[in-house]
Short mmCIF file of C-alpha atoms in Angstrom, two decimals:
data_model
loop_
_atom_site.label_atom_id
_atom_site.label_comp_id
_atom_site.label_asym_id
_atom_site.label_seq_id
_atom_site.Cartn_x
_atom_site.Cartn_y
_atom_site.Cartn_z
CA UNK A 1 32.33 1.41 -3.27
CA UNK A 2 29.13 1.53 -5.40
CA UNK A 3 28.37 1.10 -9.11
CA UNK A 4 25.49 0.67 -11.46
CA UNK A 5 24.70 -2.73 -12.82
CA UNK A 6 25.94 -3.78 -16.22
CA UNK A 7 23.57 -3.40 -19.27
CA UNK A 8 22.31 -6.92 -19.10
CA UNK A 9 20.98 -6.30 -15.58
CA UNK A 10 19.64 -2.74 -15.69
CA UNK A 11 16.00 -2.42 -14.98
CA UNK A 12 16.35 -5.39 -12.67
CA UNK A 13 19.37 -4.65 -10.46
CA UNK A 14 19.18 -1.06 -9.11
CA UNK A 15 22.85 -0.94 -7.92
CA UNK A 16 25.77 -2.85 -6.16
CA UNK A 17 27.58 -1.64 -3.14
CA UNK A 18 30.69 -2.95 -1.53
CA UNK A 19 31.19 -2.09 2.14
CA UNK A 20 33.74 -2.47 4.95
CA UNK A 21 32.61 -1.06 8.29
CA UNK A 22 34.63 -1.23 11.43
CA UNK A 23 32.74 -0.47 14.58
CA UNK A 24 34.30 -0.26 18.09
CA UNK A 25 30.90 -0.47 19.62
CA UNK A 26 27.54 -1.45 18.25
CA UNK A 27 26.76 0.18 14.88
CA UNK A 28 23.12 0.73 14.03
CA UNK A 29 21.70 1.20 10.45
CA UNK A 30 18.05 1.88 9.78
CA UNK A 31 16.49 0.60 6.53
CA UNK A 32 13.20 2.25 5.78
CA UNK A 33 10.56 0.30 3.76
CA UNK A 34 10.97 1.15 0.08
CA UNK A 35 9.91 -1.90 -1.86
CA UNK A 36 13.48 -2.84 -2.69
CA UNK A 37 14.89 -6.33 -2.20
CA UNK A 38 18.37 -6.54 -0.71
CA UNK A 39 20.77 -9.36 -1.24
CA UNK A 40 23.66 -9.02 1.20
CA UNK A 41 26.68 -11.45 0.94
CA UNK A 42 29.13 -10.90 3.79
CA UNK A 43 32.45 -12.26 4.75
CA UNK A 44 33.04 -10.91 8.11
CA UNK A 45 31.16 -10.54 11.40
CA UNK A 46 27.48 -11.32 11.25
CA UNK A 47 24.67 -8.76 11.31
CA UNK A 48 21.67 -8.75 13.38
CA UNK A 49 18.48 -7.46 11.68
CA UNK A 50 15.70 -6.24 14.17
CA UNK A 51 12.12 -5.51 13.36
CA UNK A 52 11.82 -1.70 14.09
CA UNK A 53 8.25 -2.08 15.01
CA UNK A 54 8.50 -5.25 17.19
CA UNK A 55 12.27 -5.57 18.46
CA UNK A 56 11.48 -9.05 19.81
CA UNK A 57 11.63 -10.17 16.14
CA UNK A 58 15.13 -10.37 14.74
CA UNK A 59 17.43 -12.62 12.75
CA UNK A 60 21.23 -12.91 12.63
CA UNK A 61 23.51 -13.91 9.82
CA UNK A 62 26.67 -13.13 7.66
CA UNK A 63 24.71 -13.29 4.27
CA UNK A 64 20.94 -12.77 3.84
CA UNK A 65 18.25 -11.82 1.41
CA UNK A 66 15.70 -9.56 2.68
CA UNK A 67 12.34 -9.25 0.91
CA UNK A 68 10.85 -6.02 -0.23
CA UNK A 69 10.26 -4.86 3.26
CA UNK A 70 6.93 -3.26 4.27
CA UNK A 71 8.19 -2.26 7.61
CA UNK A 72 11.40 -0.62 8.80
CA UNK A 73 14.26 -2.80 10.14
CA UNK A 74 17.43 -1.95 12.08
CA UNK A 75 20.70 -3.66 11.21
CA UNK A 76 23.18 -3.96 14.11
CA UNK A 77 26.72 -5.18 14.20
CA UNK A 78 30.07 -5.01 16.02
CA UNK A 79 33.67 -5.46 14.80
CA UNK A 80 34.31 -5.52 11.10
CA UNK A 81 31.56 -6.00 8.58
CA UNK A 82 32.52 -6.58 5.04
CA UNK A 83 30.56 -7.62 1.96
CA UNK A 84 28.50 -6.75 -0.99
CA UNK A 85 24.76 -5.62 -1.12
CA UNK A 86 22.84 -5.81 -4.25
CA UNK A 87 19.54 -3.76 -4.61
CA UNK A 88 16.85 -5.71 -6.75
CA UNK A 89 13.28 -4.89 -7.80
CA UNK A 90 10.80 -7.40 -6.37
CA UNK A 91 10.07 -8.72 -9.93
CA UNK A 92 13.75 -9.30 -10.51
CA UNK A 93 14.01 -11.04 -7.17
CA UNK A 94 11.02 -13.34 -8.21
CA UNK A 95 12.94 -14.29 -11.30
CA UNK A 96 16.24 -14.65 -9.64
CA UNK A 97 15.04 -16.70 -6.59
CA UNK A 98 12.27 -18.56 -8.47
CA UNK A 99 10.03 -18.63 -5.32
CA UNK A 100 6.74 -17.04 -4.51
CA UNK A 101 7.83 -13.75 -2.94
CA UNK A 102 5.09 -13.84 -0.46
CA UNK A 103 6.78 -16.77 1.15
CA UNK A 104 9.82 -14.82 2.14
CA UNK A 105 8.83 -11.03 2.26
CA UNK A 106 10.29 -9.47 5.54
CA UNK A 107 12.07 -12.88 6.25
CA UNK A 108 15.87 -12.85 5.74
CA UNK A 109 16.99 -16.09 3.97
CA UNK A 110 20.38 -17.66 3.18
CA UNK A 111 21.39 -16.97 -0.51
CA UNK A 112 22.72 -20.51 -0.78
CA UNK A 113 19.16 -21.69 -0.32
CA UNK A 114 17.98 -19.61 -3.22
CA UNK A 115 20.62 -19.94 -5.76
CA UNK A 116 21.23 -23.84 -5.60
CA UNK A 117 24.69 -25.04 -6.71
CA UNK A 118 25.64 -21.71 -7.94
CA UNK A 119 25.03 -20.14 -4.54
CA UNK A 120 27.23 -22.82 -2.67
CA UNK A 121 30.36 -21.28 -1.18
CA UNK A 122 29.63 -18.10 -3.09
CA UNK A 123 30.68 -15.85 -0.04
CA UNK A 124 34.12 -17.63 0.04
CA UNK A 125 34.67 -16.85 -3.71
CA UNK A 126 33.86 -13.30 -3.15
CA UNK A 127 36.16 -12.97 -0.11
CA UNK A 128 38.93 -14.53 -2.20
CA UNK A 129 38.63 -11.80 -4.90
CA UNK A 130 41.32 -9.13 -4.72
CA UNK A 131 39.20 -6.21 -5.50
CA UNK A 132 35.60 -4.80 -5.56
CA UNK A 133 35.32 -4.89 -9.43
CA UNK A 134 36.05 -8.62 -9.40
CA UNK A 135 33.55 -9.20 -6.68
CA UNK A 136 31.01 -7.10 -8.52
CA UNK A 137 31.73 -9.13 -11.83
CA UNK A 138 31.08 -12.42 -10.07
CA UNK A 139 27.76 -11.33 -8.69
CA UNK A 140 26.57 -9.95 -11.93
CA UNK A 141 27.44 -13.25 -13.65
CA UNK A 142 25.32 -15.12 -11.06
CA UNK A 143 22.50 -12.77 -11.34
CA UNK A 144 22.44 -12.80 -15.14
CA UNK A 145 22.38 -16.52 -15.09
CA UNK A 146 19.43 -16.71 -12.72
CA UNK A 147 17.52 -14.03 -14.60
CA UNK A 148 17.85 -16.03 -17.84
CA UNK A 149 16.57 -19.19 -16.13
CA UNK A 150 13.89 -17.76 -13.85
CA UNK A 151 10.16 -17.35 -14.28
CA UNK A 152 8.87 -14.21 -15.92
CA UNK A 153 6.33 -11.93 -14.08
CA UNK A 154 2.97 -12.00 -15.75
CA UNK A 155 2.25 -8.79 -17.84
CA UNK A 156 -0.66 -7.66 -15.66
CA UNK A 157 1.47 -7.71 -12.51
CA UNK A 158 4.45 -6.09 -14.29
CA UNK A 159 1.98 -3.40 -15.48
CA UNK A 160 0.44 -2.84 -12.00
CA UNK A 161 4.02 -2.60 -10.38
CA UNK A 162 5.16 -0.12 -13.02
CA UNK A 163 2.19 2.00 -12.49
CA UNK A 164 2.56 2.14 -8.66
CA UNK A 165 6.15 3.16 -9.11
CA UNK A 166 5.28 5.72 -11.66
CA UNK A 167 2.81 7.45 -9.41
CA UNK A 168 4.71 6.87 -6.13
CA UNK A 169 1.91 4.68 -4.82
CA UNK A 170 -1.01 7.11 -5.53
CA UNK A 171 -3.10 4.65 -7.46
CA UNK A 172 -6.43 2.85 -6.54
CA UNK A 173 -6.30 -0.92 -6.58
CA UNK A 174 -9.62 -0.94 -8.43
CA UNK A 175 -7.92 1.02 -11.16
CA UNK A 176 -5.11 -1.24 -11.26
CA UNK A 177 -7.30 -4.31 -11.55
CA UNK A 178 -9.34 -2.65 -14.41
CA UNK A 179 -6.21 -1.79 -16.35
CA UNK A 180 -5.17 -5.52 -16.00
CA UNK A 181 -8.44 -6.88 -17.00
CA UNK A 182 -8.68 -8.89 -13.71
CA UNK A 183 -10.78 -8.81 -10.66
CA UNK A 184 -9.25 -7.12 -7.50
CA UNK A 185 -8.96 -10.36 -5.86
CA UNK A 186 -6.99 -12.01 -8.69
CA UNK A 187 -4.67 -9.06 -8.92
CA UNK A 188 -3.99 -9.08 -5.23
CA UNK A 189 -3.18 -12.80 -5.22
CA UNK A 190 -0.85 -12.68 -8.29
CA UNK A 191 0.87 -9.49 -6.92
CA UNK A 192 1.55 -11.18 -3.59
CA UNK A 193 3.03 -14.20 -5.44
CA UNK A 194 5.38 -11.97 -7.70
CA UNK A 195 5.95 -8.91 -5.59
CA UNK A 196 5.60 -10.13 -2.03
CA UNK A 197 2.87 -8.13 -0.77
CA UNK A 198 -0.56 -6.56 -1.78
CA UNK A 199 -0.87 -3.66 -4.23
CA UNK A 200 -2.33 -1.63 -1.26
CA UNK A 201 0.58 -2.31 1.12
CA UNK A 202 3.12 -1.63 -1.69
CA UNK A 203 1.30 1.56 -2.45
CA UNK A 204 1.61 2.77 1.17
CA UNK A 205 5.46 1.96 1.03
CA UNK A 206 6.07 3.83 -2.20
CA UNK A 207 4.09 6.94 -1.09
CA UNK A 208 5.88 7.05 2.22
CA UNK A 209 9.24 6.62 0.27
CA UNK A 210 8.28 9.81 -1.79
CA UNK A 211 7.38 11.73 1.37
CA UNK A 212 10.74 11.00 2.86
CA UNK A 213 12.53 12.06 -0.27
CA UNK A 214 10.68 15.38 -0.27
CA UNK A 215 11.42 16.03 3.34
CA UNK A 216 15.06 15.17 2.98
CA UNK A 217 15.16 17.55 -0.02
CA UNK A 218 14.03 20.39 2.37
CA UNK A 219 10.25 20.31 2.54
CA UNK A 220 8.59 20.27 6.00
CA UNK A 221 6.66 17.12 7.01
CA UNK A 222 3.40 18.89 6.38
CA UNK A 223 4.43 19.96 2.87
CA UNK A 224 5.79 16.53 2.12
CA UNK A 225 2.53 14.85 3.24
CA UNK A 226 0.44 17.17 1.28
CA UNK A 227 2.50 16.74 -1.92
CA UNK A 228 2.23 12.93 -1.72
CA UNK A 229 -1.45 12.97 -1.25
CA UNK A 230 -2.04 12.17 2.49
CA UNK A 231 -5.47 13.28 3.49
CA UNK A 232 -4.16 15.28 6.50
CA UNK A 233 -1.29 15.24 8.95
CA UNK A 234 -2.78 12.71 11.43
CA UNK A 235 -3.23 10.28 8.48
CA UNK A 236 0.40 10.74 7.65
CA UNK A 237 1.65 10.36 11.15
CA UNK A 238 -0.28 7.22 11.64
CA UNK A 239 0.97 5.69 8.42
CA UNK A 240 4.63 6.73 9.26
CA UNK A 241 4.33 5.11 12.72
CA UNK A 242 2.99 1.89 11.37
CA UNK A 243 5.68 1.43 8.77
CA UNK A 244 8.73 3.02 10.59
CA UNK A 245 7.96 2.66 14.28
CA UNK A 246 8.09 6.27 15.35
CA UNK A 247 6.77 9.74 14.61
CA UNK A 248 8.23 11.81 11.88
CA UNK A 249 9.57 14.26 14.39
CA UNK A 250 11.33 11.41 16.27
CA UNK A 251 12.75 10.00 13.02
CA UNK A 252 14.68 13.15 12.40
CA UNK A 253 15.63 14.13 16.05
CA UNK A 254 16.65 10.69 17.31
CA UNK A 255 20.46 10.69 17.71
CA UNK A 256 20.78 6.94 18.15
CA UNK A 257 20.74 6.42 14.38
CA UNK A 258 21.79 9.22 12.05
CA UNK A 259 19.71 9.22 8.96
CA UNK A 260 20.06 10.27 5.38
CA UNK A 261 17.79 9.05 2.93
CA UNK A 262 19.53 8.00 -0.35
CA UNK A 263 18.51 7.32 -3.94
CA UNK A 264 17.38 3.74 -3.28
CA UNK A 265 15.97 4.36 0.22
CA UNK A 266 19.11 3.66 2.24
CA UNK A 267 19.29 5.17 5.68
CA UNK A 268 22.73 4.87 7.24
CA UNK A 269 24.31 5.52 10.57
#
């Protein structure tokens, strides 16, 4: 079950999704890098999150916060997986978690460590709710309180982030710095703090996300690469492999993980 966030959270929370999966074997779910922060609060079997580029890197847990990933990850689980996933913009996550984003980007963390006393036993409270609307309401109440209390992103970083999103990553860092009235170095430092990665890395993620959506809508890989401003097909393939861990052709033909790119960048099996 999915729903939009309430009016107080819109622009910060991109959506909420309740899920219950029952797997006889191991279920795989690929999450492509898309600049979205995911808060997953589970009350079932744990999930294992594996780096799609380097499978030796993985973490396991029932609940976790995954930073605005710059590389693909694969979620794996067996048995019953139940919980709620919240999609956040990086700047909203910065306010809610009140931590420098660069400290935990691409590193899953326990929500209880981020939300203090409000996050304590929160998974148990969600599990005790009789229905999904009640669970969504509890989460929205927690997030709204944290947004009110958390640090605001500085206008220069907010402006650079919005411009990158507006143009699907097709912006020069020099131009973003000029618009902010800052040096490139200062913009990069503050952007890492509040978004979690450099403007250049986020631009790569957003451009690739746009190409994936175009290909999913029916364009060929070549057409999608051209539309999103890649210099040539080899440039596109290199970027694709560095962020997702396989070639575009393998991405669509691999039967191990069925992939459909959704509105928020979800790729489900």
